[in-house]
mmCIF file of C-alpha atoms in Angstrom:
data_model
loop_
_atom_site.group_PDB
_atom_site.id
_atom_site.type_symbol
_atom_site.label_atom_id
_atom_site.label_comp_id
_atom_site.label_asym_id
_atom_site.label_seq_id
_atom_site.Cartn_x
_atom_site.Cartn_y
_atom_site.Cartn_z
ATOM 1 C CA MET E 1 -1.980 -2.825 2.054
ATOM 2 C CA ALA E 2 -3.069 -1.500 -1.412
ATOM 3 C CA VAL E 3 -0.882 -2.502 -4.311
ATOM 4 C CA LYS E 4 -0.478 -0.567 -7.567
ATOM 5 C CA ASP E 5 -0.106 -2.325 -10.751
ATOM 6 C CA GLN E 6 3.522 -2.110 -11.532
ATOM 7 C CA GLY E 7 4.357 -0.342 -14.803
ATOM 8 C CA ASP E 8 6.049 2.558 -16.268
ATOM 9 C CA VAL E 9 6.303 5.032 -13.456
ATOM 10 C CA PHE E 10 4.431 8.258 -13.938
ATOM 11 C CA THR E 11 4.603 11.604 -11.826
ATOM 12 C CA PRO E 12 2.822 14.979 -12.380
ATOM 13 C CA ALA E 13 6.312 16.198 -13.288
ATOM 14 C CA GLU E 14 5.483 15.063 -16.781
ATOM 15 C CA LEU E 15 2.528 17.296 -17.101
ATOM 16 C CA VAL E 16 2.491 20.120 -14.429
ATOM 17 C CA ASP E 17 5.358 22.355 -12.913
ATOM 18 C CA GLY E 18 6.431 22.410 -9.238
ATOM 19 C CA TYR E 19 6.586 18.812 -8.689
ATOM 20 C CA SER E 20 9.049 17.420 -5.883
ATOM 21 C CA GLU E 21 9.049 13.886 -4.521
ATOM 22 C CA ALA E 22 9.601 15.511 -0.842
ATOM 23 C CA CYS E 23 6.448 17.744 -1.242
ATOM 24 C CA PRO E 24 4.387 16.677 -4.380
ATOM 25 C CA HIS E 25 0.927 17.868 -3.035
ATOM 26 C CA ALA E 26 0.492 21.044 -4.833
ATOM 27 C CA ALA E 27 1.455 19.448 -8.053
ATOM 28 C CA TYR E 28 -1.129 16.628 -7.578
ATOM 29 C CA ARG E 29 -3.745 19.198 -6.771
ATOM 30 C CA ASP E 30 -2.944 21.180 -10.081
ATOM 31 C CA LEU E 31 -3.284 17.926 -11.933
ATOM 32 C CA ALA E 32 -6.794 17.258 -10.427
ATOM 33 C CA ILE E 33 -7.787 20.579 -11.613
ATOM 34 C CA ARG E 34 -6.272 20.230 -15.046
ATOM 35 C CA ALA E 35 -6.608 16.385 -15.676
ATOM 36 C CA PRO E 36 -9.692 16.094 -17.973
ATOM 37 C CA LEU E 37 -7.484 17.932 -20.549
ATOM 38 C CA LEU E 38 -4.517 15.895 -20.098
ATOM 39 C CA GLU E 39 -2.845 12.865 -21.481
ATOM 40 C CA ARG E 40 0.542 11.248 -20.843
ATOM 41 C CA PRO E 41 2.924 12.767 -23.267
ATOM 42 C CA ASP E 42 4.835 9.709 -24.120
ATOM 43 C CA ASP E 43 1.987 7.405 -25.076
ATOM 44 C CA GLY E 44 -1.386 9.365 -25.049
ATOM 45 C CA VAL E 45 -2.636 7.432 -22.092
ATOM 46 C CA PRO E 46 -5.537 9.667 -20.550
ATOM 47 C CA VAL E 47 -5.049 10.763 -16.892
ATOM 48 C CA VAL E 48 -7.862 10.309 -14.570
ATOM 49 C CA ALA E 49 -7.275 12.566 -11.585
ATOM 50 C CA SER E 50 -10.218 14.585 -10.457
ATOM 51 C CA MET E 51 -12.270 12.780 -7.619
ATOM 52 C CA ALA E 52 -15.307 12.751 -9.848
ATOM 53 C CA ASP E 53 -13.599 11.110 -12.668
ATOM 54 C CA VAL E 54 -11.728 8.730 -10.436
ATOM 55 C CA LEU E 55 -14.921 7.491 -8.669
ATOM 56 C CA ARG E 56 -16.770 7.363 -12.089
ATOM 57 C CA VAL E 57 -14.052 5.205 -13.815
ATOM 58 C CA THR E 58 -13.334 2.840 -10.755
ATOM 59 C CA GLN E 59 -17.142 2.312 -10.237
ATOM 60 C CA SER E 60 -18.017 1.306 -13.642
ATOM 61 C CA ARG E 61 -18.601 -2.290 -14.679
ATOM 62 C CA ASP E 62 -17.133 -1.389 -18.135
ATOM 63 C CA VAL E 63 -13.530 -1.048 -16.494
ATOM 64 C CA ARG E 64 -11.033 -3.757 -15.688
ATOM 65 C CA SER E 65 -7.883 -4.139 -13.543
ATOM 66 C CA THR E 66 -5.998 -5.520 -16.403
ATOM 67 C CA ASP E 67 -6.075 -6.046 -20.219
ATOM 68 C CA GLY E 68 -6.131 -9.903 -19.469
ATOM 69 C CA LYS E 69 -2.914 -10.512 -21.217
ATOM 70 C CA ALA E 70 -0.025 -9.174 -19.054
ATOM 71 C CA PHE E 71 -0.018 -9.483 -15.164
ATOM 72 C CA GLU E 72 2.459 -7.237 -13.474
ATOM 73 C CA LEU E 73 4.466 -7.633 -10.266
ATOM 74 C CA GLY E 74 6.337 -10.649 -11.821
ATOM 75 C CA GLY E 75 3.072 -12.730 -11.731
ATOM 76 C CA GLN E 76 2.772 -15.567 -14.399
ATOM 77 C CA ARG E 77 -0.820 -15.675 -13.767
ATOM 78 C CA PRO E 78 -3.706 -13.380 -12.134
ATOM 79 C CA LEU E 79 -2.963 -12.384 -8.749
ATOM 80 C CA ILE E 80 -6.116 -12.895 -6.643
ATOM 81 C CA PRO E 81 -8.155 -10.745 -6.349
ATOM 82 C CA LEU E 82 -6.206 -7.958 -7.866
ATOM 83 C CA HIS E 83 -6.353 -9.184 -11.388
ATOM 84 C CA LEU E 84 -9.815 -10.627 -11.315
ATOM 85 C CA ASP E 85 -13.024 -8.883 -12.500
ATOM 86 C CA GLY E 86 -16.595 -9.175 -12.558
ATOM 87 C CA PRO E 87 -18.423 -12.189 -10.905
ATOM 88 C CA GLU E 88 -15.115 -14.041 -10.476
ATOM 89 C CA HIS E 89 -13.525 -11.165 -8.560
ATOM 90 C CA THR E 90 -16.858 -10.997 -6.394
ATOM 91 C CA ARG E 91 -16.410 -14.701 -5.559
ATOM 92 C CA TYR E 92 -13.037 -14.291 -4.063
ATOM 93 C CA ARG E 93 -13.639 -11.047 -2.364
ATOM 94 C CA ARG E 94 -16.591 -12.820 -0.664
ATOM 95 C CA LEU E 95 -14.159 -15.362 0.538
ATOM 96 C CA LEU E 96 -11.277 -12.836 1.610
ATOM 97 C CA ASP E 97 -13.139 -9.794 2.742
ATOM 98 C CA PRO E 98 -14.315 -11.238 6.058
ATOM 99 C CA LEU E 99 -10.797 -12.124 7.087
ATOM 100 C CA PHE E 100 -9.732 -8.501 6.947
ATOM 101 C CA ALA E 101 -12.949 -6.864 8.281
ATOM 102 C CA PRO E 102 -12.582 -4.341 11.101
ATOM 103 C CA ARG E 103 -13.763 -6.735 13.669
ATOM 104 C CA ALA E 104 -11.680 -9.682 12.354
ATOM 105 C CA VAL E 105 -8.344 -7.638 12.400
ATOM 106 C CA ALA E 106 -8.994 -5.902 15.794
ATOM 107 C CA ARG E 107 -7.556 -8.921 17.717
ATOM 108 C CA TYR E 108 -4.251 -8.142 16.123
ATOM 109 C CA ALA E 109 -3.436 -4.996 17.778
ATOM 110 C CA SER E 110 -1.746 -6.191 20.782
ATOM 111 C CA ALA E 111 0.500 -8.246 18.611
ATOM 112 C CA VAL E 112 1.498 -5.160 16.563
ATOM 113 C CA GLU E 113 2.121 -3.219 19.731
ATOM 114 C CA GLU E 114 4.294 -6.005 20.881
ATOM 115 C CA LEU E 115 6.406 -6.218 17.898
ATOM 116 C CA ALA E 116 6.612 -2.333 17.801
ATOM 117 C CA ASP E 117 7.954 -2.442 21.463
ATOM 118 C CA GLU E 118 10.655 -5.154 20.404
ATOM 119 C CA LEU E 119 11.840 -2.834 17.644
ATOM 120 C CA ILE E 120 11.855 0.231 19.785
ATOM 121 C CA ASP E 121 13.998 -1.504 22.527
ATOM 122 C CA GLU E 122 16.564 -1.863 19.973
ATOM 123 C CA PHE E 123 17.342 1.709 19.270
ATOM 124 C CA ILE E 124 15.571 3.545 22.228
ATOM 125 C CA GLY E 125 18.851 4.031 24.050
ATOM 126 C CA ALA E 126 20.835 5.548 21.066
ATOM 127 C CA GLY E 127 19.126 8.864 20.698
ATOM 128 C CA GLU E 128 19.042 8.611 16.897
ATOM 129 C CA VAL E 129 18.026 5.787 14.334
ATOM 130 C CA GLU E 130 17.489 5.458 10.584
ATOM 131 C CA LEU E 131 13.744 4.608 11.243
ATOM 132 C CA TYR E 132 12.638 3.086 7.804
ATOM 133 C CA SER E 133 15.233 0.155 8.231
ATOM 134 C CA ALA E 134 14.890 0.045 12.089
ATOM 135 C CA PHE E 135 11.208 0.194 12.428
ATOM 136 C CA CYS E 136 8.915 1.074 9.483
ATOM 137 C CA GLN E 137 10.046 -1.903 7.286
ATOM 138 C CA PRO E 138 10.419 -4.820 9.926
ATOM 139 C CA LEU E 139 7.350 -4.027 11.847
ATOM 140 C CA PRO E 140 4.682 -4.933 9.126
ATOM 141 C CA SER E 141 7.007 -7.659 7.580
ATOM 142 C CA ARG E 142 7.402 -9.485 10.913
ATOM 143 C CA PHE E 143 3.796 -9.179 11.797
ATOM 144 C CA PHE E 144 2.426 -10.116 8.358
ATOM 145 C CA THR E 145 4.795 -13.267 8.019
ATOM 146 C CA ALA E 146 3.446 -14.444 11.455
ATOM 147 C CA LEU E 147 0.049 -13.592 10.358
ATOM 148 C CA LEU E 148 0.375 -15.932 7.196
ATOM 149 C CA GLY E 149 2.203 -18.404 9.411
ATOM 150 C CA LEU E 150 5.518 -18.273 7.702
ATOM 151 C CA SER E 151 8.889 -18.510 9.480
ATOM 152 C CA ARG E 152 10.429 -15.327 10.438
ATOM 153 C CA ASP E 153 13.885 -17.019 9.416
ATOM 154 C CA ASP E 154 12.780 -16.704 5.909
ATOM 155 C CA LEU E 155 11.849 -12.972 6.238
ATOM 156 C CA PRO E 156 14.949 -12.105 3.955
ATOM 157 C CA VAL E 157 13.467 -14.111 1.316
ATOM 158 C CA PHE E 158 10.233 -12.234 1.290
ATOM 159 C CA LEU E 159 11.917 -8.750 1.495
ATOM 160 C CA ASP E 160 14.067 -9.613 -1.409
ATOM 161 C CA PHE E 161 10.936 -10.807 -3.277
ATOM 162 C CA LYS E 162 8.769 -7.725 -2.735
ATOM 163 C CA GLU E 163 11.807 -5.339 -3.295
ATOM 164 C CA SER E 164 12.403 -6.954 -6.458
ATOM 165 C CA VAL E 165 8.884 -6.961 -7.867
ATOM 166 C CA VAL E 166 7.845 -3.436 -6.627
ATOM 167 C CA ARG E 167 11.354 -1.725 -7.173
ATOM 168 C CA PRO E 168 12.939 -3.894 -10.013
ATOM 169 C CA ALA E 169 16.419 -3.393 -11.228
ATOM 170 C CA GLY E 170 17.107 -2.882 -14.822
ATOM 171 C CA GLY E 171 17.825 -0.005 -17.340
ATOM 172 C CA THR E 172 14.932 -0.911 -19.717
ATOM 173 C CA LEU E 173 11.347 -1.694 -18.927
ATOM 174 C CA GLU E 174 11.819 -5.247 -20.396
ATOM 175 C CA GLU E 175 14.785 -5.685 -18.092
ATOM 176 C CA GLN E 176 12.982 -4.671 -15.160
ATOM 177 C CA ARG E 177 10.006 -7.072 -16.110
ATOM 178 C CA GLU E 178 12.566 -9.920 -16.515
ATOM 179 C CA PHE E 179 13.827 -8.986 -13.120
ATOM 180 C CA GLN E 180 10.461 -9.178 -11.694
ATOM 181 C CA ARG E 181 9.643 -12.756 -13.300
ATOM 182 C CA ALA E 182 12.702 -14.377 -11.766
ATOM 183 C CA ALA E 183 11.861 -12.930 -8.450
ATOM 184 C CA GLY E 184 8.241 -14.075 -8.882
ATOM 185 C CA GLY E 185 9.343 -17.546 -10.032
ATOM 186 C CA ARG E 186 11.369 -17.982 -6.861
ATOM 187 C CA ILE E 187 8.484 -16.995 -4.691
ATOM 188 C CA TYR E 188 6.115 -19.481 -6.510
ATOM 189 C CA GLU E 189 8.475 -22.383 -5.744
ATOM 190 C CA TYR E 190 8.563 -21.199 -2.006
ATOM 191 C CA LEU E 191 5.075 -21.035 -1.838
ATOM 192 C CA ALA E 192 4.384 -24.215 -3.618
ATOM 193 C CA ALA E 193 6.945 -26.019 -1.175
ATOM 194 C CA GLU E 194 5.155 -24.516 1.861
ATOM 195 C CA LEU E 195 1.816 -25.767 0.758
ATOM 196 C CA GLU E 196 3.184 -29.242 0.141
ATOM 197 C CA ARG E 197 4.487 -29.147 3.806
ATOM 198 C CA ARG E 198 1.152 -27.886 5.104
ATOM 199 C CA ARG E 199 -0.725 -30.655 3.149
ATOM 200 C CA GLY E 200 1.245 -33.225 5.439
ATOM 201 C CA ASP E 201 0.093 -31.556 8.744
ATOM 202 C CA ALA E 202 -2.493 -33.614 10.972
ATOM 203 C CA ALA E 203 -4.654 -30.273 11.197
ATOM 204 C CA PRO E 204 -4.508 -26.806 9.710
ATOM 205 C CA ARG E 205 -2.373 -24.443 11.523
ATOM 206 C CA PRO E 206 -4.240 -21.480 13.302
ATOM 207 C CA ASP E 207 -2.932 -18.869 10.796
ATOM 208 C CA LEU E 208 -4.050 -17.174 7.623
ATOM 209 C CA ILE E 209 -2.678 -19.911 5.302
ATOM 210 C CA GLY E 210 -4.292 -22.645 7.502
ATOM 211 C CA GLY E 211 -7.585 -20.814 7.049
ATOM 212 C CA LEU E 212 -7.168 -20.659 3.206
ATOM 213 C CA LEU E 213 -6.495 -24.240 3.181
ATOM 214 C CA THR E 214 -9.746 -25.079 4.587
ATOM 215 C CA ALA E 215 -11.705 -22.289 2.804
ATOM 216 C CA GLU E 216 -14.202 -22.951 0.068
ATOM 217 C CA VAL E 217 -15.381 -21.003 -3.056
ATOM 218 C CA ASP E 218 -18.754 -22.148 -4.565
ATOM 219 C CA GLY E 219 -18.590 -25.304 -2.213
ATOM 220 C CA HIS E 220 -15.141 -26.437 -3.309
ATOM 221 C CA ARG E 221 -11.703 -26.103 -1.640
ATOM 222 C CA LEU E 222 -9.024 -23.905 -3.117
ATOM 223 C CA ASP E 223 -6.486 -25.726 -5.339
ATOM 224 C CA ASP E 224 -2.761 -25.090 -4.686
ATOM 225 C CA GLN E 225 -2.249 -22.790 -7.820
ATOM 226 C CA THR E 226 -5.158 -20.567 -6.433
ATOM 227 C CA LEU E 227 -3.730 -20.536 -2.957
ATOM 228 C CA ILE E 228 -0.390 -19.542 -4.423
ATOM 229 C CA ASP E 229 -1.837 -16.786 -6.416
ATOM 230 C CA ILE E 230 -3.663 -15.442 -3.304
ATOM 231 C CA CYS E 231 -0.533 -15.571 -1.035
ATOM 232 C CA TYR E 232 1.617 -14.147 -3.710
ATOM 233 C CA LEU E 233 -0.323 -10.850 -3.545
ATOM 234 C CA LEU E 234 -0.704 -10.877 0.094
ATOM 235 C CA VAL E 235 3.046 -11.115 0.674
ATOM 236 C CA ILE E 236 3.636 -8.070 -1.478
ATOM 237 C CA ALA E 237 0.872 -5.995 -0.128
ATOM 238 C CA GLY E 238 1.345 -7.095 3.598
ATOM 239 C CA LEU E 239 5.225 -6.227 3.414
ATOM 240 C CA ASP E 240 5.701 -3.078 1.335
ATOM 241 C CA THR E 241 2.553 -0.544 1.512
ATOM 242 C CA VAL E 242 2.253 -0.416 5.158
ATOM 243 C CA ALA E 243 6.219 0.164 5.611
ATOM 244 C CA SER E 244 5.768 2.902 3.110
ATOM 245 C CA SER E 245 2.835 4.549 4.762
ATOM 246 C CA LEU E 246 4.553 4.176 8.163
ATOM 247 C CA SER E 247 7.513 6.192 6.989
ATOM 248 C CA LEU E 248 5.542 8.891 5.247
ATOM 249 C CA LEU E 249 3.255 9.594 8.354
ATOM 250 C CA ILE E 250 6.114 9.456 10.919
ATOM 251 C CA ALA E 251 8.266 11.754 8.729
ATOM 252 C CA TRP E 252 5.435 14.245 8.604
ATOM 253 C CA PHE E 253 5.096 13.969 12.342
ATOM 254 C CA ALA E 254 8.685 14.629 12.873
ATOM 255 C CA GLN E 255 8.593 17.830 10.927
ATOM 256 C CA HIS E 256 5.400 19.111 12.490
ATOM 257 C CA HIS E 257 6.159 19.469 16.100
ATOM 258 C CA ASP E 258 2.903 21.050 17.157
ATOM 259 C CA GLU E 259 0.551 18.642 15.538
ATOM 260 C CA ARG E 260 2.579 15.646 16.703
ATOM 261 C CA ARG E 261 2.251 17.106 20.355
ATOM 262 C CA ARG E 262 -1.430 17.303 20.075
ATOM 263 C CA VAL E 263 -1.544 13.648 19.123
ATOM 264 C CA VAL E 264 0.790 12.359 21.746
ATOM 265 C CA ASP E 265 -1.068 14.464 24.510
ATOM 266 C CA ASP E 266 -4.420 13.129 23.182
ATOM 267 C CA PRO E 267 -4.023 9.665 21.510
ATOM 268 C CA THR E 268 -7.753 9.558 20.898
ATOM 269 C CA LEU E 269 -6.924 12.035 17.894
ATOM 270 C CA LEU E 270 -4.557 9.320 16.262
ATOM 271 C CA PRO E 271 -7.114 7.669 14.110
ATOM 272 C CA ALA E 272 -8.339 10.768 12.558
ATOM 273 C CA ALA E 273 -4.625 11.730 12.106
ATOM 274 C CA VAL E 274 -3.951 8.490 10.310
ATOM 275 C CA GLU E 275 -6.936 9.102 7.956
ATOM 276 C CA GLU E 276 -5.896 12.683 7.204
ATOM 277 C CA LEU E 277 -2.383 11.869 6.553
ATOM 278 C CA MET E 278 -3.045 9.043 4.460
ATOM 279 C CA ARG E 279 -5.284 11.368 2.317
ATOM 280 C CA PHE E 280 -2.505 13.988 2.272
ATOM 281 C CA GLU E 281 0.543 11.691 1.609
ATOM 282 C CA SER E 282 -1.215 9.038 -0.539
ATOM 283 C CA PRO E 283 1.476 6.408 -0.357
ATOM 284 C CA VAL E 284 0.214 4.659 -3.524
ATOM 285 C CA PRO E 285 -0.231 7.402 -5.858
ATOM 286 C CA LEU E 286 -1.698 5.947 -9.032
ATOM 287 C CA GLY E 287 -2.958 2.699 -10.610
ATOM 288 C CA HIS E 288 -4.060 1.616 -14.025
ATOM 289 C CA ARG E 289 -7.374 0.419 -15.445
ATOM 290 C CA HIS E 290 -8.613 -0.722 -18.676
ATOM 291 C CA LEU E 291 -11.733 0.202 -20.582
ATOM 292 C CA VAL E 292 -13.823 -2.820 -22.221
ATOM 293 C CA ALA E 293 -16.380 -0.364 -23.546
ATOM 294 C CA GLU E 294 -16.317 3.254 -24.970
ATOM 295 C CA MET E 295 -16.161 5.934 -22.317
ATOM 296 C CA GLU E 296 -16.118 9.582 -22.406
ATOM 297 C CA ILE E 297 -13.178 10.996 -20.205
ATOM 298 C CA GLY E 298 -12.843 14.779 -20.007
ATOM 299 C CA GLY E 299 -14.940 15.347 -23.243
ATOM 300 C CA THR E 300 -12.853 12.757 -25.212
ATOM 301 C CA ALA E 301 -14.493 9.448 -26.308
ATOM 302 C CA TYR E 302 -11.941 6.693 -25.620
ATOM 303 C CA PRO E 303 -12.602 3.348 -27.199
ATOM 304 C CA ALA E 304 -12.852 -0.230 -25.578
ATOM 305 C CA GLY E 305 -9.344 -1.399 -24.961
ATOM 306 C CA THR E 306 -7.848 1.991 -23.797
ATOM 307 C CA LYS E 307 -5.542 1.881 -20.584
ATOM 308 C CA VAL E 308 -6.066 4.794 -18.429
ATOM 309 C CA GLU E 309 -4.005 6.239 -15.508
ATOM 310 C CA VAL E 310 -5.957 6.802 -12.282
ATOM 311 C CA VAL E 311 -4.286 9.185 -9.831
ATOM 312 C CA TRP E 312 -5.512 8.524 -6.440
ATOM 313 C CA ALA E 313 -2.936 11.090 -4.849
ATOM 314 C CA ALA E 314 -4.536 13.997 -7.102
ATOM 315 C CA ALA E 315 -8.005 12.913 -6.386
ATOM 316 C CA ASN E 316 -7.025 13.057 -2.554
ATOM 317 C CA VAL E 317 -6.127 16.836 -3.075
ATOM 318 C CA ASP E 318 -8.852 17.967 -5.497
ATOM 319 C CA PRO E 319 -10.315 21.182 -4.112
ATOM 320 C CA GLU E 320 -13.591 20.045 -5.782
ATOM 321 C CA ALA E 321 -13.538 17.217 -3.039
ATOM 322 C CA PHE E 322 -11.837 18.761 -0.075
ATOM 323 C CA ASP E 323 -11.779 22.073 1.425
ATOM 324 C CA ASP E 324 -8.557 23.567 1.594
ATOM 325 C CA PRO E 325 -6.958 20.254 0.478
ATOM 326 C CA LEU E 326 -3.220 21.211 1.086
ATOM 327 C CA THR E 327 -3.873 21.764 4.672
ATOM 328 C CA VAL E 328 -3.679 18.885 7.021
ATOM 329 C CA ASP E 329 -6.611 19.039 9.287
ATOM 330 C CA PHE E 330 -7.163 16.349 11.752
ATOM 331 C CA ALA E 331 -10.700 17.467 12.483
ATOM 332 C CA ARG E 332 -11.731 17.365 8.814
ATOM 333 C CA SER E 333 -15.272 15.965 8.406
ATOM 334 C CA GLY E 334 -16.431 13.591 5.865
ATOM 335 C CA ASN E 335 -12.800 12.469 4.828
ATOM 336 C CA ARG E 336 -13.731 10.256 2.093
ATOM 337 C CA HIS E 337 -10.238 9.883 0.612
ATOM 338 C CA VAL E 338 -9.034 7.269 -1.890
ATOM 339 C CA ALA E 339 -5.582 6.317 -0.436
ATOM 340 C CA PHE E 340 -6.844 2.867 -0.253
ATOM 341 C CA ALA E 341 -8.233 3.176 -4.036
ATOM 342 C CA SER E 342 -11.844 3.053 -4.787
ATOM 343 C CA GLY E 343 -14.538 1.231 -6.498
ATOM 344 C CA PHE E 344 -14.550 -2.723 -7.012
ATOM 345 C CA HIS E 345 -10.696 -3.148 -6.469
ATOM 346 C CA ARG E 346 -10.635 -0.993 -3.201
ATOM 347 C CA CYS E 347 -7.754 -2.270 -0.938
ATOM 348 C CA LEU E 348 -8.591 -5.569 0.638
ATOM 349 C CA GLY E 349 -6.363 -5.077 3.663
ATOM 350 C CA SER E 350 -7.233 -1.443 4.371
ATOM 351 C CA HIS E 351 -8.459 -1.986 7.879
ATOM 352 C CA LEU E 352 -5.525 -4.135 8.726
ATOM 353 C CA ALA E 353 -3.220 -1.500 7.409
ATOM 354 C CA ARG E 354 -5.113 1.241 9.559
ATOM 355 C CA LEU E 355 -4.609 -1.062 12.677
ATOM 356 C CA GLU E 356 -0.989 -1.473 11.970
ATOM 357 C CA LEU E 357 -0.579 2.273 11.463
ATOM 358 C CA ARG E 358 -2.432 3.183 14.487
ATOM 359 C CA ALA E 359 -0.696 0.548 16.608
ATOM 360 C CA GLY E 360 2.958 1.124 15.387
ATOM 361 C CA ILE E 361 2.784 5.029 15.679
ATOM 362 C CA GLY E 362 0.899 4.824 18.885
ATOM 363 C CA GLN E 363 3.686 2.695 20.563
ATOM 364 C CA LEU E 364 6.353 5.086 18.949
ATOM 365 C CA HIS E 365 4.615 7.918 20.538
ATOM 366 C CA ARG E 366 4.216 6.356 23.926
ATOM 367 C CA ARG E 367 7.985 5.491 24.107
ATOM 368 C CA ILE E 368 9.386 8.290 22.198
ATOM 369 C CA PRO E 369 7.032 11.218 22.392
ATOM 370 C CA ASP E 370 9.584 13.865 21.041
ATOM 371 C CA TYR E 371 11.541 13.303 18.068
ATOM 372 C CA TRP E 372 12.682 15.308 14.981
ATOM 373 C CA ILE E 373 14.809 14.982 11.678
ATOM 374 C CA SER E 374 18.456 14.541 12.741
ATOM 375 C CA PRO E 375 20.327 17.907 12.123
ATOM 376 C CA GLY E 376 22.458 17.967 9.077
ATOM 377 C CA HIS E 377 20.360 15.055 7.393
ATOM 378 C CA ASP E 378 17.506 15.025 5.045
ATOM 379 C CA VAL E 379 14.463 12.591 4.553
ATOM 380 C CA GLU E 380 14.965 10.895 1.084
ATOM 381 C CA TYR E 381 11.605 10.342 -0.493
ATOM 382 C CA THR E 382 11.360 7.828 -3.317
ATOM 383 C CA ASN E 383 8.476 6.829 -5.470
ATOM 384 C CA TYR E 384 8.886 3.848 -7.782
ATOM 385 C CA SER E 385 5.424 2.353 -7.439
ATOM 386 C CA VAL E 386 4.748 3.285 -3.991
ATOM 387 C CA ARG E 387 6.004 6.449 -2.416
ATOM 388 C CA ALA E 388 8.152 6.192 0.743
ATOM 389 C CA ALA E 389 10.553 7.918 3.165
ATOM 390 C CA GLU E 390 13.131 5.436 2.581
ATOM 391 C CA ASN E 391 15.820 7.342 4.357
ATOM 392 C CA LEU E 392 14.327 8.699 7.598
ATOM 393 C CA PRO E 393 17.144 9.583 10.091
ATOM 394 C CA LEU E 394 15.472 10.551 13.261
ATOM 395 C CA GLY E 395 17.080 12.205 16.628
ATOM 396 C CA PHE E 396 15.323 11.984 19.933
ATOM 397 C CA ALA E 397 16.275 12.121 23.694
ATOM 398 C CA ALA E 398 17.857 8.707 24.435
ATOM 399 C CA VAL E 399 16.004 6.968 27.256
ATOM 400 C CA GLY E 400 16.289 3.665 28.989
ATOM 401 C CA ARG E 401 14.196 0.682 27.983
#
C-alpha cells in the first residue's frame, strides 16, 4: 500500500541507457552505481539511488515528506500520515500502526482468499483472461472497501478517484493537477457524507472507519477533517498499489515456468518469493523528499529547501546492497529491500499488502497452477507513478469450478 508523491514522472531513461518499462532492472542497477554523480537534467534535482544514500536520506530528521506548501494526489490538505513529519507524524503513526500490524491483519487472510475465489470462478472455465482487470484490480479494491466499511456498489466511485489522482489526464502538469484536484474534491464530499451518516449510527460499525471514529490522539477524538484526510490516503493506497504489485508478480511467474512450478509445488516458498519479487519489480519506483537543513549528497552540499528524488527501485538492485541483484533468488538471505520505502515514512500498510499478495497469488496457484502469457499477445507495462502490468493476457487450461 505504499504511495508515491505524485509529481512529474521520472525514469532512468533520462539518465542511463538501456531502459525499458518491460525490463527496467539493469537500468536501475546502473543508476544505483552512478547516482551520486547525477542530477535530473531538466531541473537539477539530485537523484538519490544507492541503498546507502537512500537510507541516509530517509532516516534523517532533517528531511521531510513535502515542502509544506503543495499536497499531491489531489489533496487540499496534508494527507495523514504521508504528508506529516516530526512529532505530529509520530502521533498519527502511533494510532494507525497497530491497525496494520502483522497480528492485526492476519485475521483477514480468509476474507482475501474468499474474494480471490469469487473472482477466479468468473474466468476459470474460459482458458484465457486479461488478469489485471479480472483479478489484480478488483481483488484489493473489493477487499479494502469492505475493510473500510464502504459499499461495494460505490466501488466505481473509488476506482475513478484513484485512477484520476494516480494517473491524471492532461497535456500539461497544471492540467493534470487540476484534474487531480477535481477528483479529490469529489471524494472529499463523498467521505464527508459518509461520516455524517456514520455519526447517526447508534453504535460504531465493526470496520476500519468505525474504529477510527472512536480512536483518540492525545486524549481527543478525531474530528471529521482529520478522519477524511486519513481515509483519503487509505483509499488510494488500498486500491492501487496492491493491484499493481499483484500484476507485476503474476506477470513474472507467467514468464518463468520453472520458478512458478517450484512455488506451486511447495507453497511454503511463497512468502519468500513475494519478498524477492517485490525487491526485483519495485512497484513504487521512486518518491520525493525535501531537505530542511543542508545535506551532502554525492559529494555536493545541497541547501535547505532542496527537493530530492529517492529511487527505491534502484536501491533494490544496488550491487553494494545485494549479491547478484539482477537474479531472482527465492532463497536470498537478509533481503532488506525498500520496496515499501524506508525511514520514517515506511509504508503504513506493508503487512496488509504482503498478506493480500500471498493470499491472492496462493489461491490463483491453487486453482490455476499452470498459466502463461497468451500466444500472440504481450504484457503491457506502464509507469505513471506506480509501475504495473496493466494489460496481462493469460492463457491456461480451462477447468470446471
